[in-house]
XYZ file of C-alpha atoms in Angstrom:
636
model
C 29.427 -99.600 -20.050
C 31.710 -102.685 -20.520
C 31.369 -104.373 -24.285
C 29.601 -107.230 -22.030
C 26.786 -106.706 -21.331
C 26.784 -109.882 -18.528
C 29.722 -110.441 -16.460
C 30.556 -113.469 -14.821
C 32.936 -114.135 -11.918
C 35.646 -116.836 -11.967
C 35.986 -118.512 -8.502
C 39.419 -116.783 -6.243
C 40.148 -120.212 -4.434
C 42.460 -121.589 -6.894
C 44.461 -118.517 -7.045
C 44.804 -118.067 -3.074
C 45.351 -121.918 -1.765
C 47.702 -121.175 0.390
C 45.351 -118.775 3.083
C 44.910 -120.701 6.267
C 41.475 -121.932 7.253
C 38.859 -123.781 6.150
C 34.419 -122.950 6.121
C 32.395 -125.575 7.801
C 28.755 -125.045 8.096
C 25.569 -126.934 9.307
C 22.696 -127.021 7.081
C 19.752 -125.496 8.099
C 18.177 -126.240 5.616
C 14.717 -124.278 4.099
C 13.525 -121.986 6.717
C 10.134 -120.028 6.682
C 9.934 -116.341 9.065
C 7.781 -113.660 8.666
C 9.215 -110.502 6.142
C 10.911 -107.352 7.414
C 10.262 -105.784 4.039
C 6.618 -106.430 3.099
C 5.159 -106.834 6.630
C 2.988 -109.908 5.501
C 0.776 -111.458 8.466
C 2.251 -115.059 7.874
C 5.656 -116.897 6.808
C 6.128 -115.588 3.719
C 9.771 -115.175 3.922
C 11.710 -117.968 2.379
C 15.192 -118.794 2.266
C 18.150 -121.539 2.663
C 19.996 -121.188 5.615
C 23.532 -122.284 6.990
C 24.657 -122.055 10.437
C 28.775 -120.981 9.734
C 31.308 -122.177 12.198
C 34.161 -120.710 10.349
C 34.196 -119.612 6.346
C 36.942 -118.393 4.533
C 36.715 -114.942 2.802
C 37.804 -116.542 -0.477
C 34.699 -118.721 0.235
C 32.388 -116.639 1.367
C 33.012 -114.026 -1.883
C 32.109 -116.919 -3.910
C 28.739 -117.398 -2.155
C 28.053 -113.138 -1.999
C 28.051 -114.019 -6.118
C 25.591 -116.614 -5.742
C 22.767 -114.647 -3.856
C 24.119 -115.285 -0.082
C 24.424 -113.027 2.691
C 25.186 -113.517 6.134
C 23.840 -112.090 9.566
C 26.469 -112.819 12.064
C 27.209 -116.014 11.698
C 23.972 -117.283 9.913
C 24.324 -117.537 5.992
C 21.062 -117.519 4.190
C 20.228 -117.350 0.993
C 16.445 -116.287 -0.229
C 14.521 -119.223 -2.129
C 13.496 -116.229 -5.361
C 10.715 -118.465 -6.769
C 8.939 -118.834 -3.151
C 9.867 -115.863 -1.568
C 7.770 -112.905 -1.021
C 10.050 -110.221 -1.967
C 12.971 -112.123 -3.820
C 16.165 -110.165 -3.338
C 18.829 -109.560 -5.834
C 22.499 -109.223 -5.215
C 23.328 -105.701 -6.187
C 26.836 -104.463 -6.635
C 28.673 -101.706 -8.313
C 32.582 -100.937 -10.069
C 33.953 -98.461 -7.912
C 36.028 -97.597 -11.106
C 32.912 -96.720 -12.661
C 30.891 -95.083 -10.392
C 29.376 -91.451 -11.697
C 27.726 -89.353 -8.229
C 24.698 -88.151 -9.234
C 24.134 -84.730 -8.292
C 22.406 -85.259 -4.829
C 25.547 -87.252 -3.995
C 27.655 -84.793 -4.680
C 25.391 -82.281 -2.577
C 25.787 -84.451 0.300
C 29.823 -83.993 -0.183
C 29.666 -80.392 -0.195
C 27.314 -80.156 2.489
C 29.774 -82.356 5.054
C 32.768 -80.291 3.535
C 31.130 -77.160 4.449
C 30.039 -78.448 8.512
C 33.848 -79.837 8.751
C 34.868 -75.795 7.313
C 32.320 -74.426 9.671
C 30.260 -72.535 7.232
C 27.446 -74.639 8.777
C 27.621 -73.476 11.946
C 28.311 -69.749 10.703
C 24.643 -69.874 8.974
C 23.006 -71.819 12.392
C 24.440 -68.768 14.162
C 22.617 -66.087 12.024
C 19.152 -68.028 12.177
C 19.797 -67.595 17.006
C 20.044 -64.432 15.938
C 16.373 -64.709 15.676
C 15.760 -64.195 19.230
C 12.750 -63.781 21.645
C 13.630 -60.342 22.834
C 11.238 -60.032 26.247
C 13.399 -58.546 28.089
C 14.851 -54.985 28.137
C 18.279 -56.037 27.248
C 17.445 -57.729 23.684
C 15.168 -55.185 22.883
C 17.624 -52.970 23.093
C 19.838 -55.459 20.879
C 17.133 -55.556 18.296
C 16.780 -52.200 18.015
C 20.695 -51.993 17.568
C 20.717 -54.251 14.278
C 17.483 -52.413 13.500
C 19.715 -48.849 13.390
C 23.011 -50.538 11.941
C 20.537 -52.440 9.335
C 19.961 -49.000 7.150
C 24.090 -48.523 7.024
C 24.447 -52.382 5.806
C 21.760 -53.263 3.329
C 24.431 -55.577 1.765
C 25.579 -57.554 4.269
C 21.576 -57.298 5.663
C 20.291 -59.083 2.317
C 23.687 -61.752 2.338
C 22.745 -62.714 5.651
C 18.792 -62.335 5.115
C 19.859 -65.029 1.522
C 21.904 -67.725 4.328
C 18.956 -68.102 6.641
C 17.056 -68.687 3.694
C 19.156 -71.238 2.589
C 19.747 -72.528 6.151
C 16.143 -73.004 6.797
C 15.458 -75.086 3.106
C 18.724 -77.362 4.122
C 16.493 -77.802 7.375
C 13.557 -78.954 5.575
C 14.870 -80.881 3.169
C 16.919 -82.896 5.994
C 13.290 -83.264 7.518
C 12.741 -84.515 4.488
C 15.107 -87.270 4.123
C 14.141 -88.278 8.215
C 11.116 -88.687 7.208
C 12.182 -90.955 4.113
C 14.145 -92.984 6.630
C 10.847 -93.481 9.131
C 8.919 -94.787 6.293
C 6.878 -92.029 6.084
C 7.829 -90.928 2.544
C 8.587 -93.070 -0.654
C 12.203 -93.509 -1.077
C 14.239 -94.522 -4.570
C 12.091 -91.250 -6.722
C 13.488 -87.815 -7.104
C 11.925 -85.376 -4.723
C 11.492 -81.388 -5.229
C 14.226 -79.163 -2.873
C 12.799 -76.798 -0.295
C 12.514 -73.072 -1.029
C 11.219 -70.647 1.791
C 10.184 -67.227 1.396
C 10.067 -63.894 3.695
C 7.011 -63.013 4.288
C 7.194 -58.780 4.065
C 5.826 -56.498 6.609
C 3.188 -55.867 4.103
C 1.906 -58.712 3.379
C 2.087 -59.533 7.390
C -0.745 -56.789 8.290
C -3.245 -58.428 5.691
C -2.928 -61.963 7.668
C -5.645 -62.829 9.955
C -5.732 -62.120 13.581
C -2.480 -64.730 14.927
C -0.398 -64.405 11.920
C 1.211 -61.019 11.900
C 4.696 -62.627 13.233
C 5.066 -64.710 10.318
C 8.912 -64.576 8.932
C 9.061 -67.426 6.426
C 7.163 -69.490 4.692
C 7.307 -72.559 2.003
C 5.024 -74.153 0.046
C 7.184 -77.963 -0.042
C 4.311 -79.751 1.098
C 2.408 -79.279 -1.913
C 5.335 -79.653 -4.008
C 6.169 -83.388 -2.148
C 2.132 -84.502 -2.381
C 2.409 -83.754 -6.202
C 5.426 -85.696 -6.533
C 4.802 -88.605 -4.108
C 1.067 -89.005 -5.541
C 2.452 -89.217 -9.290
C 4.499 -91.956 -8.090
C 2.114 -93.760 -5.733
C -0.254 -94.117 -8.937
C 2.791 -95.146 -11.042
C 3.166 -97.811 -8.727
C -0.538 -99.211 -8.268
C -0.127 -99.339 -12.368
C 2.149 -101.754 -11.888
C 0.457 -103.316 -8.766
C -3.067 -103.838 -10.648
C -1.411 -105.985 -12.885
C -0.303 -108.226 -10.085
C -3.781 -107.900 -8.261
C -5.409 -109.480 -11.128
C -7.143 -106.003 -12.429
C -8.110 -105.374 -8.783
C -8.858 -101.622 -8.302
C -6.433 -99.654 -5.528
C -8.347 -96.066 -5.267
C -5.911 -94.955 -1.981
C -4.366 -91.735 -3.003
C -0.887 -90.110 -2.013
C -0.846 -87.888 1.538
C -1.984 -84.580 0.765
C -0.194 -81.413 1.670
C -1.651 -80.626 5.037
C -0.137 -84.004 6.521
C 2.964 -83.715 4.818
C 3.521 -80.011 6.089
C 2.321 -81.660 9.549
C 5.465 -84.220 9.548
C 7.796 -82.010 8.209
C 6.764 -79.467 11.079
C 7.211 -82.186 13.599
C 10.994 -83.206 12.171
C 11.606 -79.542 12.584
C 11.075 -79.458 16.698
C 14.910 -79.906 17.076
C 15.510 -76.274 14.559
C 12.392 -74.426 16.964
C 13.965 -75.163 19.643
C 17.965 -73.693 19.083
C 16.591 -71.313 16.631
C 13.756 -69.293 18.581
C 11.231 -70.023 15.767
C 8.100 -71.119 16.244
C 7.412 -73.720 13.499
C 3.847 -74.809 12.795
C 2.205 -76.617 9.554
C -1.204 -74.636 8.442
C -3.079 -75.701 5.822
C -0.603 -77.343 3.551
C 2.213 -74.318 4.445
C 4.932 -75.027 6.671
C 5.258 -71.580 8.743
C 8.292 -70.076 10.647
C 7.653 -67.178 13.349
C 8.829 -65.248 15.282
C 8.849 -65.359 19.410
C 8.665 -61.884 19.530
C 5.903 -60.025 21.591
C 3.087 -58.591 19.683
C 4.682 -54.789 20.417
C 7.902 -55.812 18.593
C 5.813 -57.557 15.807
C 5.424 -54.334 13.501
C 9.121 -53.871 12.448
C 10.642 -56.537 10.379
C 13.181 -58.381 11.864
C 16.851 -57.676 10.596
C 19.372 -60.037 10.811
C 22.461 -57.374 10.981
C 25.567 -56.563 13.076
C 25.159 -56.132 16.731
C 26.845 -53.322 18.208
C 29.508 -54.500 20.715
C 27.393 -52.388 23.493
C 24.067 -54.499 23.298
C 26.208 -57.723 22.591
C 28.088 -56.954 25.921
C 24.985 -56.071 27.609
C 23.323 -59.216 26.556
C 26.230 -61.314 27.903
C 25.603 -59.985 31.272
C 22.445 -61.395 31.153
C 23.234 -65.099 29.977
C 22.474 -64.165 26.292
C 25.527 -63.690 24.641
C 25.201 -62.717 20.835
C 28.632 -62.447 18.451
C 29.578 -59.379 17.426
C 29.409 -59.690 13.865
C 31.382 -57.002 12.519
C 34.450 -58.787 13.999
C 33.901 -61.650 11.812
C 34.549 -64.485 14.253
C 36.607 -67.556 12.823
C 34.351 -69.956 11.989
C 34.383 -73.263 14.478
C 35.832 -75.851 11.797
C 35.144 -79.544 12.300
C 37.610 -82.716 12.727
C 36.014 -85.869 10.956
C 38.451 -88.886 11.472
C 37.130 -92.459 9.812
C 38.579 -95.199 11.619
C 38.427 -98.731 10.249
C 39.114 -101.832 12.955
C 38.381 -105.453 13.127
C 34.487 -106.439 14.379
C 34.606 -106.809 17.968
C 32.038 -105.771 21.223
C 32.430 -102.185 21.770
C 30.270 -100.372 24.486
C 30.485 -96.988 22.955
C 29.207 -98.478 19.246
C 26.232 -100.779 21.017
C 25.164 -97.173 22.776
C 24.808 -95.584 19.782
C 23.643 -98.436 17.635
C 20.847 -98.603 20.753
C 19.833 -95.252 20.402
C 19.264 -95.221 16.411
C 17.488 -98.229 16.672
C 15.151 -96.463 19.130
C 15.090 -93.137 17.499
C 15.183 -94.016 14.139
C 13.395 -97.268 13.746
C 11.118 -96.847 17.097
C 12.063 -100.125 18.400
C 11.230 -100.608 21.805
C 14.263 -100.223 24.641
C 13.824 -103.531 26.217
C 13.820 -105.028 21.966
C 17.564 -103.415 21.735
C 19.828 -105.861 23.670
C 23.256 -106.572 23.741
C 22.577 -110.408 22.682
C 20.968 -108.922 19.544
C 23.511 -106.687 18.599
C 26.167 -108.950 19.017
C 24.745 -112.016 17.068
C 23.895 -109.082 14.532
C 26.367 -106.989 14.037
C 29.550 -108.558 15.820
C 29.729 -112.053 15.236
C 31.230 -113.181 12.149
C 32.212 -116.555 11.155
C 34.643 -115.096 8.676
C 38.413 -116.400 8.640
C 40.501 -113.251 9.398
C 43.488 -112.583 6.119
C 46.396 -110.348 7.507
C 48.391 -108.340 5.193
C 50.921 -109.972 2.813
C 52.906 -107.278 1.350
C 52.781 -108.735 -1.970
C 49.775 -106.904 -4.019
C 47.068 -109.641 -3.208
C 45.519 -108.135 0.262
C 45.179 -104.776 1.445
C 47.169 -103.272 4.529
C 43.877 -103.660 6.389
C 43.715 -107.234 5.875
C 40.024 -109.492 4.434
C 38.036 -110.144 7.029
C 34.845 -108.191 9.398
C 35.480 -104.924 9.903
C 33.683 -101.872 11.686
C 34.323 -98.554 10.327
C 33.967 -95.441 12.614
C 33.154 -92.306 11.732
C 34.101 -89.713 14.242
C 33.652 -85.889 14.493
C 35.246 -83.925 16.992
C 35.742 -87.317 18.527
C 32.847 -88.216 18.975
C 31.567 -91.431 17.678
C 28.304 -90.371 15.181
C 28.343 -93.431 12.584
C 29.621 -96.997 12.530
C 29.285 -99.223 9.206
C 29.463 -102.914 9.151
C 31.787 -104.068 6.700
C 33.259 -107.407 5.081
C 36.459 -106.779 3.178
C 36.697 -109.856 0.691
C 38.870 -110.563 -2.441
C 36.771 -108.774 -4.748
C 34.702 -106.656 -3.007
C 33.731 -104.702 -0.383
C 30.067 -106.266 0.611
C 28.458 -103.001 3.273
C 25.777 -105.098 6.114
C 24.751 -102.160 7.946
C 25.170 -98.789 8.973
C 24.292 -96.982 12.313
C 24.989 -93.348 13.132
C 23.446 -90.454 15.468
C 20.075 -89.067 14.921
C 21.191 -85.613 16.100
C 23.295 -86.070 12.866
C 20.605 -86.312 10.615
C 21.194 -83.072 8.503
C 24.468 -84.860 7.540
C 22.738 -87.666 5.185
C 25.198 -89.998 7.128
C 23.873 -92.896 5.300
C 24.945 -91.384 1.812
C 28.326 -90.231 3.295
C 29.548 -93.652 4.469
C 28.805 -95.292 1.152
C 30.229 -92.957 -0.628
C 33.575 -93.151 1.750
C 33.144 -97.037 1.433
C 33.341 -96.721 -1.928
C 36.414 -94.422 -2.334
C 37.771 -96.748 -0.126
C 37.797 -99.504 -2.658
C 38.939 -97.372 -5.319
C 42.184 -96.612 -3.003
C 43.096 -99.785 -2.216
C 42.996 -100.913 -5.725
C 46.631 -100.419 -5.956
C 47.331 -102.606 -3.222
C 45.088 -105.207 -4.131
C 44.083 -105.021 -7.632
C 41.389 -107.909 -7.599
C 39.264 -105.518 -4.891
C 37.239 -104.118 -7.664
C 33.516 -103.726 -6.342
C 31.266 -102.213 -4.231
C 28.539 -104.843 -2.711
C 25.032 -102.808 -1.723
C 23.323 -105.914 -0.101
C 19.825 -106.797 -1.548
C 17.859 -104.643 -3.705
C 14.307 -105.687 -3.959
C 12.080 -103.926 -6.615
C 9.163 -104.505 -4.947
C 10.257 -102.728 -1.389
C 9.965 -98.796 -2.631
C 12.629 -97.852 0.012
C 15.290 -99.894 -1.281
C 15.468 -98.533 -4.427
C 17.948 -95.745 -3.629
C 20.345 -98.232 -3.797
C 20.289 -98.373 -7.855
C 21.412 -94.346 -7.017
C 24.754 -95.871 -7.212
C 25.538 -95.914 -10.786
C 25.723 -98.057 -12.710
C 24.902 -100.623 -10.420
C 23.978 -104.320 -11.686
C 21.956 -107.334 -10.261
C 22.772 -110.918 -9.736
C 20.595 -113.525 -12.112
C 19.099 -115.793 -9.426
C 19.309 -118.327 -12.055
C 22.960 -118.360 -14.172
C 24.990 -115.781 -11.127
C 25.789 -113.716 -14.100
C 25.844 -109.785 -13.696
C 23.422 -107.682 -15.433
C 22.968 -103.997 -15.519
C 20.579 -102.490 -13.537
C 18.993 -100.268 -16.647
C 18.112 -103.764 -18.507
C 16.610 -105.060 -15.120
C 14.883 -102.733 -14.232
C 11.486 -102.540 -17.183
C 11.502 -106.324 -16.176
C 11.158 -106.022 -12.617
C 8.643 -103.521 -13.359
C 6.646 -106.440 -14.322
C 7.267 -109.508 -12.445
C 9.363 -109.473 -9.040
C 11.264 -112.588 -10.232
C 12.779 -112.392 -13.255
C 15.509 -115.027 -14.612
C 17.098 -111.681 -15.793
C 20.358 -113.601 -18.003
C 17.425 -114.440 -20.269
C 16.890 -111.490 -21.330
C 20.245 -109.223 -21.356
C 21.530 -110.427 -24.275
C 18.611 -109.581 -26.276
C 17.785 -106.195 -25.108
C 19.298 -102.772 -26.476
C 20.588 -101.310 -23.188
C 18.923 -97.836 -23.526
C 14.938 -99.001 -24.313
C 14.326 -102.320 -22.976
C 11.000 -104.166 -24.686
C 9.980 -107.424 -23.774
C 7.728 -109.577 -25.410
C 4.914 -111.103 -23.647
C 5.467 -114.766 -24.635
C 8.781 -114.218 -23.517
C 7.765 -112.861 -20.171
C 5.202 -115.786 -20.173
C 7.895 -118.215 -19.243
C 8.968 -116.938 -16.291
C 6.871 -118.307 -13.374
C 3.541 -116.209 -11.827
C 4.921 -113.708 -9.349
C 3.447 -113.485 -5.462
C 0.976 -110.651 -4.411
C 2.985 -108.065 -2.962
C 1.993 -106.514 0.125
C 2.255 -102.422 1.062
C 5.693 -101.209 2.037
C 5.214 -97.688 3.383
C 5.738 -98.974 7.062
C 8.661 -101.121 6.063
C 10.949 -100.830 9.094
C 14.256 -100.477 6.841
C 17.898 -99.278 7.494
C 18.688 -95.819 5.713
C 21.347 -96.888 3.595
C 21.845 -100.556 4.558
C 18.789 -103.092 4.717
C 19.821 -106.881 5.837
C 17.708 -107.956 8.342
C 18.396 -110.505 11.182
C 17.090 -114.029 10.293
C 16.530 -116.501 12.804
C 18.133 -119.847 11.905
C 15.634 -121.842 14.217
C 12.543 -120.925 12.311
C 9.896 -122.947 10.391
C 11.447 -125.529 8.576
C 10.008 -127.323 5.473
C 12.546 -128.865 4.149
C 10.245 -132.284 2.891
C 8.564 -129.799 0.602
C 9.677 -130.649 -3.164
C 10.945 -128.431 -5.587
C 9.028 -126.393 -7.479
C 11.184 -125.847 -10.684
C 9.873 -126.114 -14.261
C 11.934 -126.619 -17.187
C 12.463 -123.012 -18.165
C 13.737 -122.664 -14.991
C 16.696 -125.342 -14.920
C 18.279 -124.732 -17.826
C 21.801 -123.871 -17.076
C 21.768 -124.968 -13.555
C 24.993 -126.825 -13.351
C 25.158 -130.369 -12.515
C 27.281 -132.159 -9.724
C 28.070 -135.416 -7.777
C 26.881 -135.895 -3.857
C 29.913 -138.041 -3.270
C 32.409 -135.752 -3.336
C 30.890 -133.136 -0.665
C 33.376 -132.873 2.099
C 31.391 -133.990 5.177
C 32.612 -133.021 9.230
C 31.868 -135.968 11.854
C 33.063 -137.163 14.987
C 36.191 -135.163 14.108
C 36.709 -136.131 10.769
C 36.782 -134.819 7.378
C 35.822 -137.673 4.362
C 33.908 -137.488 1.321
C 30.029 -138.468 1.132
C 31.184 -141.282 -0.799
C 33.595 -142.926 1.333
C 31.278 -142.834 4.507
C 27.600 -143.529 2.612
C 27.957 -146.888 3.525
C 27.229 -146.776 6.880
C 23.954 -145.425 6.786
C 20.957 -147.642 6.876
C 18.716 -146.994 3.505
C 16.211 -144.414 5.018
C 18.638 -142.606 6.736
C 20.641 -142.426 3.529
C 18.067 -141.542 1.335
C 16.841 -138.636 3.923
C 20.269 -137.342 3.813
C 21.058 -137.634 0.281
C 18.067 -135.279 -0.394
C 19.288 -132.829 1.923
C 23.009 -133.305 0.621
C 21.645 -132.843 -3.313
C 19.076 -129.068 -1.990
C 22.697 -127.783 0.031
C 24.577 -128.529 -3.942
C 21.790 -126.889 -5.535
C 22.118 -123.553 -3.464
C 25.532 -123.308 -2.776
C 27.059 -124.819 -6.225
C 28.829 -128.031 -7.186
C 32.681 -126.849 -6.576
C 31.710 -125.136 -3.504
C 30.223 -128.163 -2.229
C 33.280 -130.027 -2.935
C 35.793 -126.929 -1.101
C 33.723 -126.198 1.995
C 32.922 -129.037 5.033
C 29.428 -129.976 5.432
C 28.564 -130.836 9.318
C 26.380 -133.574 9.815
C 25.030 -133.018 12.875
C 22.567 -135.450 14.398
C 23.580 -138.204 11.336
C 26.649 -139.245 13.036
């Protein structure tokens, strides 16, 4: 941890003058929609938006450290008092960034698919078989004889479809963290499965006796997920007003039920028939009921029965010849945003797959105005330490295995940061934990190009909302800190964190400087000035991005912009003052200050646009209002 506790960001513009281009925007002004996170019936959702017709990365950093983020080429920023789920800017120091230990899992799990152990354990679990017809039978009865002459390499390969099956689960796991179906941002038990013994087989009832595995996850997860469900309505009841919440956690049987239905991919390669029962999530055997009374050994194949079983269409590997493992090629390719049919097909299907949109909801228009538009000012190389060979700008990074395309992440590269929008990648990829991959590559990245540009320091996460359970993952990446909506000064996420346990908006620069850093404790009269927070709805069905969360806002919603302010006077303290006069407004091809043109605006007209002129300071800051060009619009 830094001596400072806070950090604050000087702005890069007066450093970097002399990059070409200019930002002009048109005000949107305060725009209600409905909320992606917290699923609320009405217009809950409220935030400032600018349409962008061009904005400078130098520009645009400034804004990313005063609560704005953009979608395509629409910059919004959420109103925190109003807002339903107010949204902090969350970022990291690559420099300082300490993997926790599922991170680093998720490292050594893609190092060992790109070595090929991977594929090396998926090959012992096909060795589980249905054996109907004469030929495998005769195969099974092979690694049945050979079994008694290799009880160690039996019990090494009997230990790796152990393993391979709780890697299985626990992907199921995660897939069903990314559907919504689980809690995300708490620490969840890892899978363990059992043999079940040929003794313990002839006590089951009638049905059971070709049970192989077993776990008991599912009652491990509904411990786990119901301690932190009722941690949560803790915190909840105070927000209800003392209202009771008596809903309780899933219980085993549905969890086992879910996982079972993750698994259908694994029944179907593997042979195994996978079913849920009673809280258990059992694996067994396709094996007819004559075959059913000899455990089944996972040993070397004689090359005889392998041959004979290649006749037949049913090729097995002849173990004892150790085949080379199939190794992997990952290549991660970064290039500037533009339209690419191969990325929209795969951003289509993980929008269907993942998120269960509908097909005919997943267009091309969408995508682009998403994910490929971006109003930002493209920076070329310079050669002389201040940009990185890539160049600032939108970029779309590609990951790529065995060439073919599995992830894609949305990307700004800016001055001081990289800011991540969104990732996409193949569902048949699950297992890989894509979404943890590409941050962590994202944030290597950064820690790379350091050397060529030494301002390029951070690692941008989006939004983190406290109140959306599923977003908390993103305070994983430590130590992370959060934006004051208030001052813009940086605050670490351990100090934030008791006070957004409280109140979802927090004026959290109030309160750094007081707090020890390890035990947080805030007094209630302290808390007391900080405004009443809004009821927070459920946000189990949240439809949310693994990894990456922004959401596409629509600039033409509900605007209320002839509501006043709400502030109170603990609130403006610190908010910086500025002059209306010297905003830089575009008209008729023009660019003038307010206070050179005010003139020729009749009194109503003036005063309607001086309020608007005075909310667009407010949000985006006085010396940004004075560098970037306001567009008029329909006042000239």
């Amino acid at each position: 941890m830094k001596k400072s506790k806070m950090r604050s960001e000087a702005s890069t513009s007066s450093n970097n003058s002399n990059r070409k281009g200019e930002t002009v925007v048109g005000d949107c002004g305060t725009c209600r929609s409905s909320c992606g996170y917290c699923k609320s019936s009405g217009r809950t959702s409220i935030t400032h938006g600018l349409w962008a017709y061009s904005v400078t990365v130098d520009d645009y950093q400034d804004l990313l450290d005063r609560g704005w983020r953009r979608s395509g080429s629409f910059l919004y920023k959420p109103d925190m008092e109003r807002t339903c789920c107010p949204s902090y800017t969350i970022r990291l120091r690559a420099s300082d960034f300490a993997p926790s230990k599922e991170q680093r899992r998720v490292s050594r799990r893609m190092q060992r698919f790109l070595d090929g152990t991977m594929d090396v354990e998926k090959k012992s679990v096909e060795l589980i078989k249905d054996p109907s017809t004469s030929n495998c039978n005769k195969v099974s009865s092979s690694v049945e004889n050979n079994s008694l002459s290799h009880n160690n390499e039996e019990n090494n390969k009997e230990e790796e479809i152990l393993q391979f099956l709780s890697g299985q689960i626990d992907n199921a796991v995660q897939l069903c963290i990314v559907r919504g179906q689980f809690l995300s941002g708490i620490q969840l038990p890892k899978a363990s499965v059992k043999k079940v013994s040929q003794a313990k087989r002839k006590l089951l009832v009638e049905g059971m006796e070709n049970l192989l595995y077993t776990s008991n996850i599912a009652f491990q997860l509904a411990a786990t997920l119901n301690r932190a469900q009722l941690a949560e309505k803790d915190v909840q009841q105070i927000r209800v007003f003392g209202q009771s919440i008596e809903d309780t956690g899933p219980s085993p049987k549905i969890i086992a039920a879910k996982l079972a239905s993750s698994l259908i991919q694994l029944a179907e390669t593997s042979g195994l028939s996978i079913r849920a029962c009673n809280g258990h999530l059992n694996f067994y055997s396709a094996m007819k009921q004559a075959s059913l009374d000899e455990d089944v050994h996972i040993g070397t194949v004689s090359k005889e029965s392998a041959k004979t079983c290649e006749s037949k269409g049913k090729c097995l590997k002849n173990s004892s010849e150790h085949p080379e493992a199939k190794r992997h090629k990952l290549q991660i390719r970064l290039k500037r945003s533009s339209f690419d049919p191969q990325e929209f097909e795969l951003y289509r299907r993980y929008q269907i797959k993942v998120h269960n949109d509908k097909p005919d909801q997943v267009t091309e228009t969408s995508y682009r105005r998403f994910l490929v538009d971006s109003p930002l000012v493209f920076v070329p190389p310079s050669g002389d330490d201040t940009v990185p060979p890539c160049g600032f700008g939108s970029f779309h990074q590609q990951y790529l295995i065995d060439d073919r395309l599995v992830a894609v992440g949305v990307i700004d590269i800016l001055p001081r940061c990289l800011s991540s929008k969104y990732l996409f990648w193949d569902p048949d990829y699950a297992f890989l934990s894509l979404g943890k991959f590409s941050a962590l590559q994202e944030i290597s990245w950064v820690k790379e190009n350091q050397t060529h540009c030494p301002t390029l320091q951070y690692y941008y996460l989006g939004y983190y909302i406290h109140s959306c359970r599923k977003m908390r993952y993103k305070a994983a990446y430590h130590p992370s800190e959060l934006l004051c909506p208030l001052r813009y000064q940086w605050v670490p996420y351990d100090i934030a964190r008791p006070l957004l346990d409280r109140k979802p908006y927090v004026v959290l620069s109030d309160f750094a400087s007081l707090q020890n850093e390890s035990s947080p404790c805030i007094s209630e009269n302290v808390m007391g000035c900080q405004h009443d927070d809004i009821g927070q709805g459920d946000s189990n069905d949240v439809r949310m991005d693994y990894d990456y969360d922004d959401e596409m806002l629509d600039p033409e919603s509900e605007s209320d912009d002839d509501e006043p302010d709400t502030e109170t006077s603990c609130q403006t303290v610190g908010v910086e003052d500025g002059d209306i006069s010297n905003i830089v407004i575009r008209g008729q091809g023009t660019r003038v200050r307010y206070k050179d043109i005010q003139r020729v605006f009749g009194p109503i007209q003036r005063r309607s646009l001086e309020s608007q002129l005075r909310k667009y300071m407010k949000v985006v800051g006085a010396e940004l209002s004075e560098r970037m060009v306001y567009a008029l619009g329909s006042y000239l």
